[in-house]
mmCIF file of C-alpha atoms in Angstrom:
data_model
loop_
_atom_site.group_PDB
_atom_site.id
_atom_site.type_symbol
_atom_site.label_atom_id
_atom_site.label_comp_id
_atom_site.label_asym_id
_atom_site.label_seq_id
_atom_site.Cartn_x
_atom_site.Cartn_y
_atom_site.Cartn_z
ATOM 1 C CA ALA E 1 289.324 -92.590 73.391
ATOM 2 C CA GLY E 2 289.322 -89.480 71.213
ATOM 3 C CA GLN E 3 290.732 -91.353 68.218
ATOM 4 C CA HIS E 4 287.496 -91.569 66.237
ATOM 5 C CA ARG E 5 288.753 -89.289 63.447
ATOM 6 C CA ALA E 6 291.914 -91.319 62.905
ATOM 7 C CA ILE E 7 290.026 -94.618 62.976
ATOM 8 C CA VAL E 8 287.955 -93.652 59.941
ATOM 9 C CA GLY E 9 291.004 -92.842 57.866
ATOM 10 C CA GLY E 10 291.979 -89.212 58.311
ATOM 11 C CA ARG E 11 291.446 -86.293 55.899
ATOM 12 C CA TRP E 12 288.478 -85.465 58.111
ATOM 13 C CA GLU E 13 287.605 -81.943 57.029
ATOM 14 C CA GLU E 14 288.514 -82.370 53.354
ATOM 15 C CA THR E 15 286.579 -85.601 52.915
ATOM 16 C CA GLY E 16 283.500 -84.414 54.785
ATOM 17 C CA ARG E 17 283.304 -81.318 52.576
ATOM 18 C CA ILE E 18 283.677 -83.445 49.447
ATOM 19 C CA GLU E 19 280.923 -85.830 50.535
ATOM 20 C CA LEU E 20 278.408 -83.084 51.204
ATOM 21 C CA GLY E 21 279.414 -81.350 47.986
ATOM 22 C CA VAL E 22 278.820 -84.374 45.783
ATOM 23 C CA LEU E 23 275.467 -84.956 47.458
ATOM 24 C CA GLN E 24 274.405 -81.366 46.827
ATOM 25 C CA ALA E 25 275.564 -81.682 43.215
ATOM 26 C CA ALA E 26 273.350 -84.781 42.981
ATOM 27 C CA GLY E 27 270.359 -82.733 44.115
ATOM 28 C CA LEU E 28 270.318 -83.151 47.911
ATOM 29 C CA LEU E 29 268.263 -80.356 49.484
ATOM 30 C CA PRO E 30 267.467 -79.715 53.160
ATOM 31 C CA HIS E 31 264.015 -81.312 52.934
ATOM 32 C CA HIS E 32 265.405 -84.593 51.571
ATOM 33 C CA HIS E 33 266.176 -87.667 53.688
ATOM 34 C CA LEU E 34 269.743 -89.017 53.633
ATOM 35 C CA LEU E 35 271.109 -92.466 54.467
ATOM 36 C CA ASP E 36 274.854 -92.403 55.218
ATOM 37 C CA ILE E 37 276.082 -96.002 54.805
ATOM 38 C CA GLY E 38 279.271 -96.879 56.651
ATOM 39 C CA ALA E 39 279.134 -93.474 58.293
ATOM 40 C CA GLY E 40 281.883 -94.120 60.826
ATOM 41 C CA ALA E 41 282.355 -91.207 63.224
ATOM 42 C CA LEU E 42 280.002 -88.911 61.265
ATOM 43 C CA ARG E 43 282.643 -87.268 59.071
ATOM 44 C CA LEU E 44 279.804 -86.441 56.699
ATOM 45 C CA GLY E 45 277.145 -86.397 59.396
ATOM 46 C CA CYS E 46 278.623 -83.431 61.258
ATOM 47 C CA LYS E 47 278.060 -81.404 58.073
ATOM 48 C CA ALA E 48 274.885 -83.047 56.794
ATOM 49 C CA VAL E 49 272.953 -82.798 60.067
ATOM 50 C CA PRO E 50 273.116 -78.968 60.174
ATOM 51 C CA TYR E 51 272.286 -78.809 56.443
ATOM 52 C CA LEU E 52 269.278 -81.129 56.510
ATOM 53 C CA GLU E 53 266.029 -80.551 58.326
ATOM 54 C CA PRO E 54 266.054 -82.120 61.817
ATOM 55 C CA GLY E 55 265.576 -85.881 61.758
ATOM 56 C CA HIS E 56 266.365 -86.234 58.059
ATOM 57 C CA TYR E 57 269.785 -87.887 58.517
ATOM 58 C CA TRP E 58 270.194 -91.612 59.143
ATOM 59 C CA ALA E 59 273.511 -93.435 59.498
ATOM 60 C CA THR E 60 274.691 -97.031 59.605
ATOM 61 C CA ASP E 61 278.012 -98.630 60.459
ATOM 62 C CA ALA E 62 279.291 -102.055 61.437
ATOM 63 C CA ALA E 63 280.080 -100.655 64.901
ATOM 64 C CA ARG E 64 277.566 -98.379 66.619
ATOM 65 C CA SER E 65 280.259 -97.322 69.095
ATOM 66 C CA ILE E 66 282.055 -95.302 66.414
ATOM 67 C CA LEU E 67 278.763 -93.672 65.376
ATOM 68 C CA LEU E 68 278.132 -92.648 68.980
ATOM 69 C CA ALA E 69 281.696 -91.351 69.348
ATOM 70 C CA GLY E 70 281.019 -89.024 66.428
ATOM 71 C CA TYR E 71 277.628 -88.068 67.834
ATOM 72 C CA ASN E 72 279.134 -87.119 71.178
ATOM 73 C CA ALA E 73 282.156 -85.261 69.820
ATOM 74 C CA GLU E 74 281.359 -83.814 66.413
ATOM 75 C CA LEU E 75 277.783 -82.499 66.218
ATOM 76 C CA SER E 76 277.430 -78.765 66.755
ATOM 77 C CA ASP E 77 273.755 -79.225 67.726
ATOM 78 C CA PRO E 78 273.023 -82.813 68.817
ATOM 79 C CA ALA E 79 269.346 -81.959 69.311
ATOM 80 C CA ARG E 80 268.945 -82.052 65.516
ATOM 81 C CA LEU E 81 269.640 -85.814 65.474
ATOM 82 C CA ASP E 82 268.060 -88.515 67.618
ATOM 83 C CA PRO E 83 270.778 -91.114 68.374
ATOM 84 C CA VAL E 84 268.292 -93.893 67.576
ATOM 85 C CA GLN E 85 268.938 -92.901 63.946
ATOM 86 C CA LEU E 86 272.510 -94.215 64.290
ATOM 87 C CA ILE E 87 272.139 -97.904 63.511
ATOM 88 C CA GLU E 88 274.553 -100.821 63.766
ATOM 89 C CA ASP E 89 274.448 -102.739 60.497
ATOM 90 C CA ALA E 90 277.297 -104.895 59.204
ATOM 91 C CA ASP E 91 275.221 -106.638 56.518
ATOM 92 C CA PHE E 92 273.697 -103.770 54.517
ATOM 93 C CA ALA E 93 270.274 -104.852 55.729
ATOM 94 C CA PHE E 94 269.334 -101.290 56.762
ATOM 95 C CA PRO E 95 267.246 -102.332 59.770
ATOM 96 C CA GLY E 96 264.885 -99.690 61.086
ATOM 97 C CA ILE E 97 265.587 -97.196 58.310
ATOM 98 C CA PRO E 98 262.316 -95.557 57.201
ATOM 99 C CA ASN E 99 260.995 -95.572 53.669
ATOM 100 C CA THR E 100 261.424 -91.795 53.471
ATOM 101 C CA ILE E 101 265.043 -92.047 52.257
ATOM 102 C CA THR E 102 265.624 -90.068 49.038
ATOM 103 C CA HIS E 103 269.439 -90.107 48.843
ATOM 104 C CA ALA E 104 272.078 -92.566 50.004
ATOM 105 C CA ILE E 105 275.862 -92.478 50.045
ATOM 106 C CA ALA E 106 278.595 -95.010 50.824
ATOM 107 C CA PHE E 107 281.886 -93.118 50.701
ATOM 108 C CA ALA E 108 285.109 -95.130 51.022
ATOM 109 C CA VAL E 109 283.144 -98.186 52.176
ATOM 110 C CA PHE E 110 283.244 -100.743 49.358
ATOM 111 C CA PRO E 111 287.013 -100.531 48.681
ATOM 112 C CA HIS E 112 287.352 -102.401 51.984
ATOM 113 C CA LEU E 113 284.927 -105.185 51.051
ATOM 114 C CA PRO E 114 284.561 -107.893 48.361
ATOM 115 C CA ALA E 115 282.104 -107.171 45.553
ATOM 116 C CA PRO E 116 279.257 -109.333 46.966
ATOM 117 C CA HIS E 117 278.782 -106.737 49.725
ATOM 118 C CA LEU E 118 278.089 -104.064 47.120
ATOM 119 C CA ARG E 119 275.612 -106.359 45.449
ATOM 120 C CA GLN E 120 273.881 -106.885 48.803
ATOM 121 C CA ALA E 121 273.588 -103.148 49.272
ATOM 122 C CA PHE E 122 272.153 -102.731 45.763
ATOM 123 C CA VAL E 123 269.547 -105.414 46.400
ATOM 124 C CA ASN E 124 268.463 -104.129 49.808
ATOM 125 C CA LEU E 125 268.343 -100.459 48.801
ATOM 126 C CA HIS E 126 265.487 -101.289 46.435
ATOM 127 C CA ARG E 127 263.053 -101.273 49.333
ATOM 128 C CA PHE E 128 263.393 -97.485 49.612
ATOM 129 C CA GLU E 129 260.749 -96.538 47.097
ATOM 130 C CA LYS E 130 261.559 -92.822 47.233
ATOM 131 C CA LEU E 131 265.297 -93.285 46.737
ATOM 132 C CA GLU E 132 266.477 -91.137 43.830
ATOM 133 C CA THR E 133 270.262 -91.509 43.912
ATOM 134 C CA PHE E 134 272.810 -93.768 45.575
ATOM 135 C CA LEU E 135 276.365 -92.397 45.485
ATOM 136 C CA PHE E 136 279.284 -94.709 46.216
ATOM 137 C CA THR E 137 283.016 -94.917 45.651
ATOM 138 C CA VAL E 138 285.260 -97.720 44.448
ATOM 139 C CA PHE E 139 288.766 -98.168 43.121
ATOM 140 C CA LEU E 140 289.025 -99.191 39.480
ATOM 141 C CA ALA E 141 291.660 -101.122 37.563
ATOM 142 C CA PRO E 142 292.165 -99.900 33.979
ATOM 143 C CA ASN E 143 291.976 -103.278 32.247
ATOM 144 C CA ALA E 144 291.699 -107.012 32.846
ATOM 145 C CA ALA E 145 295.446 -107.572 32.931
ATOM 146 C CA ALA E 146 296.013 -104.843 35.527
ATOM 147 C CA SER E 147 293.116 -106.092 37.635
ATOM 148 C CA LYS E 148 294.853 -109.407 38.291
ATOM 149 C CA THR E 149 297.884 -107.824 39.960
ATOM 150 C CA PRO E 150 298.385 -105.136 42.601
ATOM 151 C CA PHE E 151 297.648 -101.768 40.977
ATOM 152 C CA ARG E 152 298.923 -98.380 42.118
ATOM 153 C CA GLN E 153 296.174 -95.765 42.070
ATOM 154 C CA PRO E 154 296.840 -92.114 41.150
ATOM 155 C CA ASP E 155 297.119 -91.078 44.802
ATOM 156 C CA GLY E 156 299.572 -93.878 45.577
ATOM 157 C CA VAL E 157 297.243 -96.452 47.162
ATOM 158 C CA VAL E 158 297.937 -99.994 45.976
ATOM 159 C CA THR E 159 294.722 -101.923 45.338
ATOM 160 C CA HIS E 160 294.092 -105.621 44.774
ATOM 161 C CA LEU E 161 291.716 -108.097 43.193
ATOM 162 C CA ASP E 162 291.562 -110.466 46.163
ATOM 163 C CA ARG E 163 292.158 -108.390 49.287
ATOM 164 C CA ALA E 164 291.516 -104.926 50.658
ATOM 165 C CA PRO E 165 291.723 -102.320 49.371
ATOM 166 C CA TYR E 166 289.897 -103.899 46.426
ATOM 167 C CA HIS E 167 289.654 -102.714 42.849
ATOM 168 C CA LEU E 168 287.077 -103.572 40.199
ATOM 169 C CA LEU E 169 286.794 -103.406 36.446
ATOM 170 C CA VAL E 170 284.240 -100.832 35.352
ATOM 171 C CA GLU E 171 282.526 -103.380 33.104
ATOM 172 C CA ASP E 172 282.176 -105.840 36.015
ATOM 173 C CA LEU E 173 280.803 -103.105 38.240
ATOM 174 C CA THR E 174 278.318 -102.035 35.582
ATOM 175 C CA ALA E 175 277.145 -105.605 35.053
ATOM 176 C CA LEU E 176 276.767 -106.182 38.797
ATOM 177 C CA ALA E 177 274.697 -103.021 39.186
ATOM 178 C CA HIS E 178 272.528 -103.741 36.150
ATOM 179 C CA ALA E 179 271.810 -107.278 37.342
ATOM 180 C CA ALA E 180 270.649 -105.834 40.665
ATOM 181 C CA GLY E 181 268.388 -103.285 38.944
ATOM 182 C CA TRP E 182 270.525 -100.137 38.927
ATOM 183 C CA ARG E 183 271.768 -97.801 36.196
ATOM 184 C CA LEU E 184 275.234 -96.345 36.822
ATOM 185 C CA SER E 185 276.931 -93.150 35.756
ATOM 186 C CA GLN E 186 280.554 -92.360 36.542
ATOM 187 C CA ARG E 187 281.249 -88.923 37.997
ATOM 188 C CA ALA E 188 284.311 -86.856 37.166
ATOM 189 C CA ASP E 189 284.891 -85.612 40.716
ATOM 190 C CA ILE E 190 288.499 -85.809 41.935
ATOM 191 C CA LEU E 191 288.396 -87.752 45.195
ATOM 192 C CA PRO E 192 290.941 -88.575 47.919
ATOM 193 C CA ARG E 193 293.247 -91.514 47.231
ATOM 194 C CA GLY E 194 292.070 -91.948 43.644
ATOM 195 C CA GLN E 195 288.633 -93.327 44.420
ATOM 196 C CA ILE E 196 286.023 -93.121 41.668
ATOM 197 C CA LEU E 197 282.536 -91.820 42.380
ATOM 198 C CA PHE E 198 279.490 -93.462 40.824
ATOM 199 C CA ALA E 199 275.859 -92.427 40.917
ATOM 200 C CA ALA E 200 273.353 -95.287 40.822
ATOM 201 C CA ARG E 201 269.685 -94.818 40.030
ATOM 202 C CA PRO E 202 267.070 -97.553 40.304
ATOM 203 C CA MET E 203 265.614 -98.984 37.117
ATOM 204 C CA ARG E 204 261.917 -98.875 37.978
#
C-alpha cells in the first residue's frame, strides 16, 4: 500500500547509493551478473538495474510481494528486468538463480537472523562457480564480555547475542566463514547504523 520503502527500514536513497558504491568498489561492472540477497523493495535494485546490462540483476527475498512492490514502483525502466528474476526464497537456497552470478550482496540481512542462516548462505553460494565476491553486513561486538550483553553500536542501535538485531564476534564470524570455505576481509566503509561490511571470497 505504498509503504514498501518504510518496510525495508528507511534511509532509502542513502543506503541504495552505498550498496551500489561498495559493489563498484569490489569490481562490479555492467557486464557482471549480480545476486541481491534479501533485496526487499529493490532499494539497491532500482540503481543496479540501470547500471547493469539488461537481465544481469537477480533478487531474492522471503516475500516476493515486497520485491514486486519495488518492481512496480521503483524501476525507471522495468523492461530491463524480467520479474521472473525476482525470487521468493526464505532459506538461502537460491532456487532458479543461474550459474552466471559473479557478485552477490546481502545488505542489512543477517543482523536480523541467527548465525546459522549466514552459514547456510555461505554453503549454498558455493554452487555459483563464477562468483568472485560476496559482500554482506553484520553487527560486531568488540569482545567476548560485551557480546554476552546488549551492546550499543556507534549509530545507537542496541544489538544482542540471542535476539535481533544480532551481533557477532569477528573471530566467530571468521571461523564460520572459513569452515564453510570462504576467506573474509573486513572493509572500512562507514555504513548506516554501525553495520560492518565484509567481503567473502571462495577458497577454491
